[in-house]
């Protein structure tokens, strides 16, 4: 944990295209969403929050973020549907997605991966710090 | 899956039936006897003047022909429904419950058929009920996992953010200490939930296993890669060595379960290690077995406690003393998974020096046969 901190989180974020990194977080649980937003804002990311699939897609289209953090069980439009929609869209299909869900059966993980998600992280298994590590990893793979 | 299931069906030997053993063969023999006896008797009883050789011959052939056609018709009337029932049984054995045939007879064979189909109905009902139960259980596990983990994630993240200073402000040593203990309690809870979910899925028994051909090396490699972050956090170096396992080696196994077993072993090796310690994973092919060996330089297992470590909920005293969270279910799960695959689990350990765990998995295809998996059931999984 300590090590991750020392590496300097801002540097990676700023290195990406030499501009501020926008992240869209789609999560219906307000508490979890605010905790992660707090952490990621501290890390220098510019956070856009959405509480369901529809609002999430709208935010993605509007802000064209560098990455999306996506829950699976969401009101209106679930995470799989968001992934499917993004995959069919020319511009949105290039945006990397990390799934953050408390589901985690093999079928769900495989389905999300098949729809293009980079990682499937079970929320309860990872600390905010570890989630930041994954985000940076995916960002640097995608943009550097 | 279907193919594997078929392969694993214990074969019923289908002996070719010889002519003399067939129904018609036996009736043919008896008709010969039945023909010769009356002719012989008539030769003996009737005065020789009455018997003309030609009429005797005609009579002989007439009776023989009659007996033969009678035995043919008779044998067919028994053999055909039996063949139908045999075919139905064969299909039932292969897992096809939709066996139906029209045997509308009022005799013993008709009765046999009616009993047979009534039994099939009962079997079908049981099968459907089992599948439905398995479905409900799996849905319950999904919902329970989600509902339990969501508030736990909130607690975990809050405590972590406070501990990591992400919420601003400086914590006193005492505050930090209490938050840390709260964090560990939450972690314990989360691991318990995970372990219970694993166990409930494993104890579903054969329903829960998805055996198929998998590239085993990649599965082990993935389990190793996925614990790298944990190893780094604990300041433990993690090495993976492959002795002689080809990348494309395929074995029949449940990918998710083998991954879980490997992860659990690695988790122990890392968590019960010391800062600056090592964990080495070696995969090797030895005869017909794939061997995965995890060696650590951790706290080891006291000799007196070694026989108990595979028991459910058991944790070694030195592990408990370290206050590291743990449910005592990890190795129980490993052993369950590996045994179900027809493999073995073992270890050697010295307290204070480290532990070497290994498990083996059979590489040969026929191992699942020993498990007598009924094909229809393994498919319901």
Coordinates of C-alpha atoms in Angstrom, one line a residue:
Chain A
X1 CA 0.0 0.0 0.0
X2 CA 2.7 2.3 1.0
X3 CA 4.7 1.6 -2.1
X4 CA 1.8 2.6 -4.3
X5 CA 1.6 5.9 -2.6
X6 CA 5.3 6.6 -3.0
X7 CA 5.2 6.1 -6.8
X8 CA 3.2 9.3 -7.0
X9 CA -0.3 9.0 -8.3
X10 CA -0.6 12.4 -9.9
X11 CA 2.3 11.7 -12.3
X12 CA 0.6 8.9 -14.1
X13 CA -2.7 10.7 -14.3
X14 CA -1.1 13.8 -15.7
X15 CA 1.1 11.9 -18.1
X16 CA -1.9 10.5 -19.9
X17 CA -2.0 12.8 -23.0
X18 CA -0.6 15.5 -20.8
X19 CA -4.0 16.6 -19.7
X20 CA -6.4 15.9 -16.8
X21 CA -7.8 12.4 -16.8
X22 CA -11.6 12.2 -16.7
X23 CA -13.1 9.1 -15.1
X24 CA -16.8 8.3 -15.2
X25 CA -18.0 6.2 -12.2
X26 CA -21.3 4.4 -12.6
X27 CA -22.4 3.1 -9.2
X28 CA -25.9 3.1 -7.7
X29 CA -24.8 2.9 -4.1
X30 CA -24.3 6.5 -3.1
X31 CA -22.0 5.7 -0.1
X32 CA -19.6 3.5 -2.2
X33 CA -19.7 6.1 -5.0
X34 CA -18.7 9.0 -2.8
X35 CA -15.9 7.0 -1.1
X36 CA -14.3 6.1 -4.4
X37 CA -14.9 9.6 -5.8
X38 CA -13.1 11.0 -2.7
X39 CA -10.2 8.7 -3.2
X40 CA -9.8 9.2 -6.9
X41 CA -10.2 13.0 -6.7
X42 CA -7.4 12.9 -4.2
X43 CA -5.4 11.0 -6.8
X44 CA -5.9 13.8 -9.2
X45 CA -8.5 12.3 -11.5
X46 CA -11.5 14.4 -12.5
X47 CA -14.5 12.4 -11.5
X48 CA -17.9 12.3 -13.2
X49 CA -20.5 10.4 -11.2
X50 CA -23.6 8.6 -12.5
X51 CA -26.1 6.6 -10.5
X52 CA -27.6 4.3 -13.1
X53 CA -26.8 2.9 -16.6
X54 CA -28.7 5.6 -18.5
X55 CA -27.2 8.5 -16.7
X56 CA -23.8 6.7 -17.0
X57 CA -24.0 6.4 -20.8
X58 CA -25.1 10.0 -21.1
X59 CA -22.1 11.1 -19.0
X60 CA -19.8 8.9 -21.1
X61 CA -21.1 10.5 -24.3
X62 CA -20.9 14.0 -23.0
X63 CA -17.5 13.8 -21.2
X64 CA -15.6 11.2 -23.4
X65 CA -13.7 10.0 -20.3
X66 CA -10.4 8.2 -20.5
X67 CA -11.9 5.4 -18.5
X68 CA -15.1 4.1 -17.1
X69 CA -15.7 2.4 -13.7
X70 CA -18.8 0.4 -14.0
X71 CA -21.1 -1.5 -11.6
X72 CA -23.1 -4.5 -12.9
X73 CA -26.4 -4.4 -10.9
X74 CA -27.8 -1.0 -11.8
X75 CA -31.3 0.4 -12.1
X76 CA -32.8 1.0 -15.5
X77 CA -29.9 -0.3 -17.6
X78 CA -27.4 -2.7 -16.1
X79 CA -23.7 -2.8 -16.5
X80 CA -23.8 -5.5 -19.2
X81 CA -26.1 -3.4 -21.3
X82 CA -23.8 -0.4 -20.9
X83 CA -20.9 -2.5 -22.1
X84 CA -22.9 -3.8 -25.0
X85 CA -23.9 -0.2 -26.0
X86 CA -20.3 1.0 -25.7
X87 CA -18.9 -1.8 -27.8
X88 CA -21.2 -1.0 -30.7
X89 CA -20.4 2.7 -30.7
X90 CA -17.4 3.6 -32.8
X91 CA -16.0 6.3 -30.4
X92 CA -17.1 4.8 -27.1
X93 CA -15.7 1.3 -27.9
X94 CA -12.2 2.7 -27.4
X95 CA -12.7 3.7 -23.8
X96 CA -11.4 1.1 -21.4
X97 CA -13.8 -0.2 -18.7
X98 CA -13.1 -1.7 -15.3
X99 CA -16.0 -3.5 -13.7
X100 CA -16.4 -2.9 -10.1
X101 CA -19.1 -5.2 -8.7
X102 CA -19.9 -7.4 -5.8
X103 CA -21.1 -10.1 -8.1
X104 CA -18.3 -12.3 -9.2
X105 CA -19.4 -15.7 -10.3
X106 CA -17.5 -17.1 -13.2
X107 CA -20.3 -16.6 -15.7
X108 CA -20.6 -12.9 -14.8
X109 CA -16.8 -12.4 -15.1
X110 CA -16.7 -14.2 -18.4
X111 CA -19.6 -12.2 -19.8
X112 CA -18.1 -8.9 -18.8
X113 CA -14.7 -9.8 -20.3
X114 CA -16.4 -11.0 -23.5
X115 CA -18.0 -7.6 -23.7
X116 CA -14.7 -5.9 -23.6
X117 CA -14.2 -5.1 -19.9
X118 CA -10.5 -4.9 -19.0
X119 CA -10.8 -6.1 -15.4
X120 CA -13.5 -7.4 -13.2
X121 CA -12.8 -6.3 -9.6
X122 CA -15.0 -7.6 -6.7
X123 CA -15.4 -4.5 -4.6
X124 CA -15.2 -6.2 -1.3
X125 CA -11.9 -7.8 -2.2
X126 CA -10.0 -4.6 -3.1
X127 CA -9.0 -1.5 -1.2
X128 CA -9.4 1.9 -2.8
X129 CA -5.6 2.0 -3.2
X130 CA -5.5 -1.3 -5.0
X131 CA -8.3 -0.1 -7.3
X132 CA -6.2 3.0 -8.1
X133 CA -3.3 0.6 -9.0
X134 CA -5.6 -1.2 -11.5
X135 CA -6.9 2.1 -12.9
X136 CA -3.3 3.3 -13.6
X137 CA -2.3 0.0 -15.0
X138 CA -5.2 0.1 -17.5
X139 CA -4.6 3.8 -18.3
X140 CA -0.9 3.3 -19.0
X141 CA -1.7 0.2 -21.2
X142 CA -4.3 2.1 -23.1
X143 CA -2.7 5.4 -23.6
X144 CA 1.1 5.2 -23.2
Chain B
X1 CA -19.5 -30.9 -21.8
X2 CA -21.9 -33.2 -23.5
X3 CA -19.0 -35.1 -25.0
X4 CA -17.1 -35.4 -21.8
X5 CA -20.2 -36.6 -20.0
X6 CA -20.7 -39.3 -22.6
X7 CA -17.1 -40.4 -22.3
X8 CA -17.5 -40.7 -18.5
X9 CA -20.6 -42.9 -18.7
X10 CA -19.7 -46.3 -17.4
X11 CA -20.1 -48.5 -20.4
X12 CA -22.7 -51.3 -20.3
X13 CA -21.2 -54.2 -22.2
X14 CA -23.4 -55.2 -25.0
X15 CA -22.7 -58.8 -25.6
X16 CA -23.7 -60.1 -29.1
X17 CA -26.4 -62.6 -28.6
X18 CA -25.7 -65.9 -30.3
X19 CA -28.4 -67.7 -32.3
X20 CA -28.7 -70.5 -29.9
X21 CA -29.1 -68.0 -27.0
X22 CA -31.7 -65.9 -28.8
X23 CA -35.3 -66.3 -28.1
X24 CA -35.9 -67.5 -31.6
X25 CA -33.0 -70.0 -31.4
X26 CA -34.4 -71.6 -28.3
X27 CA -37.9 -71.8 -29.8
X28 CA -36.4 -73.3 -33.0
X29 CA -34.8 -76.0 -30.9
X30 CA -38.0 -76.7 -29.1
X31 CA -40.0 -76.8 -32.3
X32 CA -37.5 -79.4 -33.7
X33 CA -38.1 -81.5 -30.5
X34 CA -41.8 -80.9 -30.8
X35 CA -41.8 -82.1 -34.4
X36 CA -39.7 -85.2 -33.8
X37 CA -41.5 -86.4 -30.8
X38 CA -45.1 -86.7 -32.3
X39 CA -43.6 -88.2 -35.4
X40 CA -41.6 -90.6 -33.4
X41 CA -44.5 -91.4 -31.2
X42 CA -46.8 -92.0 -34.2
X43 CA -44.2 -94.4 -35.6
X44 CA -44.1 -96.3 -32.5
X45 CA -47.9 -96.4 -31.8
X46 CA -49.4 -96.9 -35.3
X47 CA -49.3 -100.3 -37.0
X48 CA -46.6 -100.3 -39.7
X49 CA -49.2 -100.9 -42.5
X50 CA -50.8 -97.6 -41.9
X51 CA -47.6 -95.7 -42.1
X52 CA -46.5 -94.8 -45.6
X53 CA -43.0 -93.4 -45.8
X54 CA -44.2 -90.5 -48.1
X55 CA -47.1 -89.4 -45.9
X56 CA -44.8 -89.6 -42.9
X57 CA -42.4 -87.3 -44.6
X58 CA -45.2 -84.8 -45.5
X59 CA -46.5 -85.0 -42.0
X60 CA -43.0 -84.3 -40.6
X61 CA -42.4 -81.3 -42.8
X62 CA -45.9 -80.0 -42.2
X63 CA -45.5 -80.1 -38.4
X64 CA -42.0 -78.7 -38.7
X65 CA -43.2 -75.8 -40.8
X66 CA -46.1 -75.1 -38.5
X67 CA -43.8 -75.3 -35.4
X68 CA -41.2 -73.0 -37.0
X69 CA -43.7 -70.3 -38.0
X70 CA -45.4 -70.5 -34.7
X71 CA -42.1 -70.1 -32.8
X72 CA -41.0 -67.3 -35.1
X73 CA -44.3 -65.3 -34.5
X74 CA -44.3 -66.1 -30.8
X75 CA -40.6 -65.2 -30.3
X76 CA -41.1 -61.9 -32.2
X77 CA -44.1 -61.0 -30.1
X78 CA -41.8 -61.3 -27.0
X79 CA -38.5 -60.1 -28.4
X80 CA -39.8 -56.9 -30.1
X81 CA -41.2 -55.2 -27.0
X82 CA -38.1 -56.3 -25.1
X83 CA -35.9 -54.7 -27.7
X84 CA -38.0 -51.5 -27.4
X85 CA -37.6 -51.5 -23.6
X86 CA -33.8 -52.3 -23.9
X87 CA -33.4 -49.3 -26.2
X88 CA -35.4 -47.1 -23.9
X89 CA -33.2 -48.2 -20.9
X90 CA -30.1 -47.5 -22.9
X91 CA -31.3 -44.0 -23.6
X92 CA -32.3 -43.5 -20.0
X93 CA -28.9 -44.7 -18.9
X94 CA -27.3 -42.1 -21.3
X95 CA -29.4 -39.4 -19.5
X96 CA -32.3 -39.1 -21.9
X97 CA -35.4 -38.9 -19.8
X98 CA -37.8 -38.4 -22.8
X99 CA -38.1 -42.1 -23.5
X100 CA -41.6 -43.1 -24.5
X101 CA -42.7 -46.0 -26.6
X102 CA -46.1 -47.5 -27.3
X103 CA -46.3 -50.9 -25.8
X104 CA -50.1 -51.3 -25.3
X105 CA -50.4 -54.8 -24.2
X106 CA -52.4 -56.3 -21.5
X107 CA -50.0 -59.2 -20.7
X108 CA -47.0 -59.4 -18.5
X109 CA -44.8 -57.5 -20.9
X110 CA -47.3 -54.7 -21.0
X111 CA -47.2 -54.6 -17.3
X112 CA -43.4 -54.5 -17.3
X113 CA -43.5 -51.6 -19.7
X114 CA -46.0 -49.7 -17.6
X115 CA -43.9 -50.1 -14.5
X116 CA -40.8 -49.1 -16.5
X117 CA -42.4 -45.9 -17.7
X118 CA -43.8 -45.1 -14.3
X119 CA -40.3 -45.4 -12.9
X120 CA -39.0 -43.1 -15.7
X121 CA -41.6 -40.5 -14.6
X122 CA -40.5 -40.7 -11.0
X123 CA -36.8 -40.3 -12.1
X124 CA -37.7 -37.4 -14.3
X125 CA -39.5 -35.7 -11.5
X126 CA -36.5 -36.1 -9.1
X127 CA -34.2 -34.9 -11.8
X128 CA -36.2 -31.8 -12.4
X129 CA -36.5 -31.1 -8.7
X130 CA -32.8 -31.4 -8.2
X131 CA -32.1 -29.1 -11.1
X132 CA -34.6 -26.5 -9.8
X133 CA -33.1 -26.8 -6.3
X134 CA -29.6 -26.3 -7.7
X135 CA -30.8 -23.3 -9.6
X136 CA -32.4 -21.7 -6.5
X137 CA -29.3 -22.3 -4.5
X138 CA -27.1 -20.7 -7.1
X139 CA -29.4 -17.7 -7.3
X140 CA -29.3 -17.5 -3.5
X141 CA -25.5 -17.6 -3.5
X142 CA -25.4 -14.7 -6.0
X143 CA -27.9 -12.6 -4.1
X144 CA -26.3 -13.3 -0.8
X145 CA -22.8 -12.5 -2.1
X146 CA -24.0 -9.2 -3.4
X147 CA -26.1 -8.2 -0.4
X148 CA -23.4 -9.1 2.1
X149 CA -20.5 -7.7 0.2
X150 CA -22.0 -4.3 -0.5
X151 CA -22.1 -2.9 3.0
X152 CA -18.8 -4.6 3.8
X153 CA -17.2 -2.8 0.9
X154 CA -18.5 0.5 2.3
X155 CA -17.0 -0.3 5.7
X156 CA -13.7 -1.5 4.3
X157 CA -13.3 1.5 2.0
X158 CA -14.2 4.0 4.7
X159 CA -11.7 2.6 7.2
X160 CA -9.0 2.3 4.5
X161 CA -9.5 5.9 3.4
X162 CA -9.3 7.1 7.0
X163 CA -6.2 5.0 7.7
X164 CA -4.5 6.2 4.5
X165 CA -5.2 9.8 5.3
X166 CA -7.5 10.3 2.3
X167 CA -10.1 12.0 4.4
X168 CA -7.7 14.7 5.6
X169 CA -6.6 15.4 9.2
X170 CA -4.1 13.6 11.2
X171 CA -5.0 10.6 13.3
X172 CA -3.6 10.0 16.8
X173 CA -1.8 6.8 17.3
X174 CA -4.7 5.4 19.3
X175 CA -7.3 6.4 16.7
X176 CA -5.1 4.8 14.0
X177 CA -4.8 1.6 16.1
X178 CA -8.6 1.3 16.6
X179 CA -9.3 2.0 13.0
X180 CA -6.8 -0.6 12.0
X181 CA -8.5 -3.2 14.2
X182 CA -11.8 -2.2 12.8
X183 CA -10.4 -2.7 9.3
X184 CA -9.1 -6.1 10.2
X185 CA -12.4 -7.2 11.6
X186 CA -14.1 -6.1 8.3
X187 CA -11.5 -8.0 6.3
X188 CA -12.2 -11.1 8.4
X189 CA -15.8 -10.7 7.7
X190 CA -15.3 -10.3 3.9
X191 CA -13.0 -13.4 3.8
X192 CA -15.6 -15.3 5.7
X193 CA -18.3 -14.4 3.2
X194 CA -16.0 -15.4 0.4
X195 CA -15.1 -18.7 2.0
X196 CA -18.8 -19.5 2.8
X197 CA -19.7 -18.8 -0.8
X198 CA -16.9 -21.0 -2.0
X199 CA -17.9 -23.8 0.4
X200 CA -21.6 -23.6 -0.4
X201 CA -20.7 -23.9 -4.1
X202 CA -18.3 -26.8 -3.4
X203 CA -20.7 -28.6 -1.2
X204 CA -23.4 -28.5 -3.8
X205 CA -21.4 -31.5 -4.7
X206 CA -21.2 -32.8 -8.3
X207 CA -23.8 -30.3 -9.4
X208 CA -21.4 -27.4 -8.9
X209 CA -18.5 -28.7 -10.9
X210 CA -17.9 -27.8 -14.5
X211 CA -15.4 -30.3 -15.9
X212 CA -14.0 -29.5 -19.3
X213 CA -10.7 -29.5 -21.1
X214 CA -8.6 -26.6 -19.9
X215 CA -5.1 -25.3 -20.5
X216 CA -3.9 -25.9 -17.0
X217 CA -0.6 -23.9 -17.1
X218 CA -2.4 -20.7 -17.9
X219 CA -4.9 -21.2 -15.0
X220 CA -2.0 -21.6 -12.5
X221 CA -0.1 -18.7 -14.1
X222 CA -3.2 -16.5 -13.7
X223 CA -3.7 -17.4 -10.0
X224 CA 0.0 -16.5 -9.5
X225 CA -0.4 -13.2 -11.4
X226 CA -3.5 -12.2 -9.5
X227 CA -1.8 -12.5 -6.1
X228 CA 1.2 -10.3 -7.1
X229 CA -0.4 -7.2 -5.7
X230 CA -1.0 -9.0 -2.3
X231 CA 2.6 -10.2 -2.3
X232 CA 3.9 -6.7 -3.0
X233 CA 1.8 -5.3 -0.2
X234 CA 3.2 -7.9 2.2
X235 CA 6.7 -7.4 0.9
X236 CA 7.0 -11.0 -0.2
X237 CA 8.7 -11.9 -3.5
X238 CA 6.8 -14.3 -5.7
X239 CA 8.5 -16.5 -8.3
X240 CA 6.9 -18.9 -10.8
X241 CA 8.8 -21.7 -12.3
X242 CA 7.7 -24.2 -15.0
X243 CA 9.7 -27.4 -15.1
X244 CA 8.3 -29.2 -18.1
X245 CA 4.6 -28.4 -18.6
X246 CA 3.8 -27.5 -22.2
X247 CA 1.8 -24.4 -22.6
X248 CA -0.9 -26.3 -24.6
X249 CA -1.2 -29.1 -22.1
X250 CA -4.9 -29.7 -21.6
X251 CA -6.5 -31.6 -18.7
X252 CA -10.1 -32.2 -17.8
X253 CA -10.8 -30.0 -14.7
X254 CA -13.0 -27.3 -13.3
X255 CA -11.1 -24.1 -14.2
X256 CA -12.7 -21.9 -11.5
X257 CA -12.1 -24.5 -8.8
X258 CA -8.5 -25.2 -9.7
X259 CA -7.9 -21.4 -9.7
X260 CA -9.5 -21.2 -6.3
X261 CA -7.4 -24.0 -4.9
X262 CA -4.2 -22.5 -6.3
X263 CA -5.1 -19.0 -5.0
X264 CA -5.9 -20.4 -1.5
X265 CA -2.5 -22.0 -1.3
X266 CA -0.7 -18.9 -2.5
X267 CA -2.7 -16.8 -0.2
X268 CA -1.5 -18.8 2.8
X269 CA 2.0 -18.8 1.6
X270 CA 2.0 -15.0 1.3
X271 CA -0.1 -14.1 4.4
X272 CA 1.8 -16.4 6.7
X273 CA 5.2 -15.3 5.4
X274 CA 7.5 -12.7 6.9
X275 CA 8.5 -9.4 5.4
X276 CA 11.2 -9.9 2.9
X277 CA 10.3 -13.6 2.5
X278 CA 9.9 -15.7 -0.6
X279 CA 7.2 -17.7 -2.2
X280 CA 8.1 -20.1 -5.1
X281 CA 5.6 -21.8 -7.3
X282 CA 6.8 -24.7 -9.3
X283 CA 4.6 -26.6 -11.8
X284 CA 5.9 -30.0 -13.1
X285 CA 4.7 -32.9 -15.0
X286 CA 5.5 -36.2 -13.3
X287 CA 4.3 -39.4 -15.0
X288 CA 0.5 -39.0 -15.4
X289 CA 0.2 -36.2 -12.8
X290 CA 0.6 -32.5 -12.9
X291 CA 2.2 -31.2 -9.7
X292 CA 1.9 -27.7 -8.3
X293 CA 4.3 -27.0 -5.5
X294 CA 4.2 -23.8 -3.4
X295 CA 7.1 -23.2 -1.1
X296 CA 7.3 -20.4 1.4
X297 CA 9.7 -19.0 4.0
X298 CA 6.9 -18.2 6.4
X299 CA 5.9 -19.1 10.0
X300 CA 5.4 -22.8 9.3
X301 CA 3.0 -25.2 11.0
X302 CA 3.7 -26.6 14.5
X303 CA 4.3 -30.3 14.2
X304 CA 1.6 -31.2 16.8
X305 CA -1.0 -29.3 14.7
X306 CA -0.1 -30.7 11.3
X307 CA -2.7 -33.5 11.3
X308 CA -5.5 -31.0 11.8
X309 CA -4.8 -28.3 9.2
X310 CA -7.2 -29.7 6.6
X311 CA -10.2 -29.7 9.0
X312 CA -12.9 -27.2 8.6
X313 CA -12.4 -23.9 10.6
X314 CA -9.1 -25.1 12.0
X315 CA -6.3 -22.5 12.2
X316 CA -2.8 -23.2 13.5
X317 CA -2.1 -21.5 16.8
X318 CA 0.8 -19.5 15.5
X319 CA -1.3 -18.2 12.7
X320 CA -4.0 -17.1 15.1
X321 CA -1.3 -15.4 17.3
X322 CA -0.4 -13.3 14.3
X323 CA -3.9 -11.9 14.3
X324 CA -4.0 -12.3 10.5
X325 CA -7.6 -12.7 9.4
X326 CA -8.7 -16.1 8.3
X327 CA -11.6 -18.4 8.4
X328 CA -9.8 -21.7 8.6
X329 CA -11.6 -22.9 5.5
X330 CA -8.9 -22.3 2.9
X331 CA -7.2 -25.6 3.0
X332 CA -10.4 -27.5 3.6
X333 CA -11.6 -26.0 0.3
X334 CA -8.3 -26.9 -1.5
X335 CA -8.5 -30.5 -0.4
X336 CA -12.1 -30.8 -1.4
X337 CA -11.5 -29.4 -4.9
X338 CA -8.4 -31.5 -5.5
X339 CA -9.9 -34.7 -4.3
X340 CA -12.9 -34.1 -6.5
X341 CA -10.4 -34.0 -9.4
X342 CA -8.8 -37.3 -8.4
X343 CA -5.7 -35.5 -7.2
X344 CA -3.8 -35.4 -3.9
X345 CA -2.8 -32.6 -1.5
X346 CA 0.1 -32.8 0.9
X347 CA 2.7 -30.7 2.7
X348 CA 5.8 -30.6 4.8
X349 CA 6.5 -27.9 7.2
X350 CA 8.9 -26.7 9.9
X351 CA 7.7 -24.2 12.4
X352 CA 9.6 -21.0 11.9
X353 CA 11.2 -22.1 8.7
X354 CA 8.4 -22.4 6.2
X355 CA 6.0 -24.7 4.5
X356 CA 5.9 -26.6 1.2
X357 CA 2.4 -27.4 -0.1
X358 CA 1.7 -29.4 -3.2
X359 CA -1.3 -30.7 -5.0
X360 CA -1.5 -33.0 -8.0
X361 CA -4.0 -33.3 -10.8
X362 CA -4.3 -36.3 -13.0
X363 CA -3.5 -35.5 -16.6
X364 CA -5.1 -38.6 -18.1
X365 CA -8.5 -38.2 -19.5
X366 CA -10.2 -41.2 -17.8
X367 CA -9.9 -40.0 -14.2
X368 CA -13.4 -38.6 -13.9
X369 CA -14.7 -42.0 -14.7
X370 CA -13.8 -43.0 -11.1
X371 CA -16.2 -40.4 -9.9
X372 CA -19.2 -42.1 -11.6
X373 CA -20.7 -38.9 -12.7
X374 CA -24.1 -39.6 -14.2
X375 CA -24.0 -37.7 -17.5
X376 CA -27.3 -36.0 -17.1
X377 CA -26.4 -34.7 -13.6
X378 CA -23.0 -33.4 -14.6
X379 CA -24.8 -31.4 -17.3
X380 CA -27.3 -30.0 -15.0
X381 CA -24.4 -28.3 -13.2

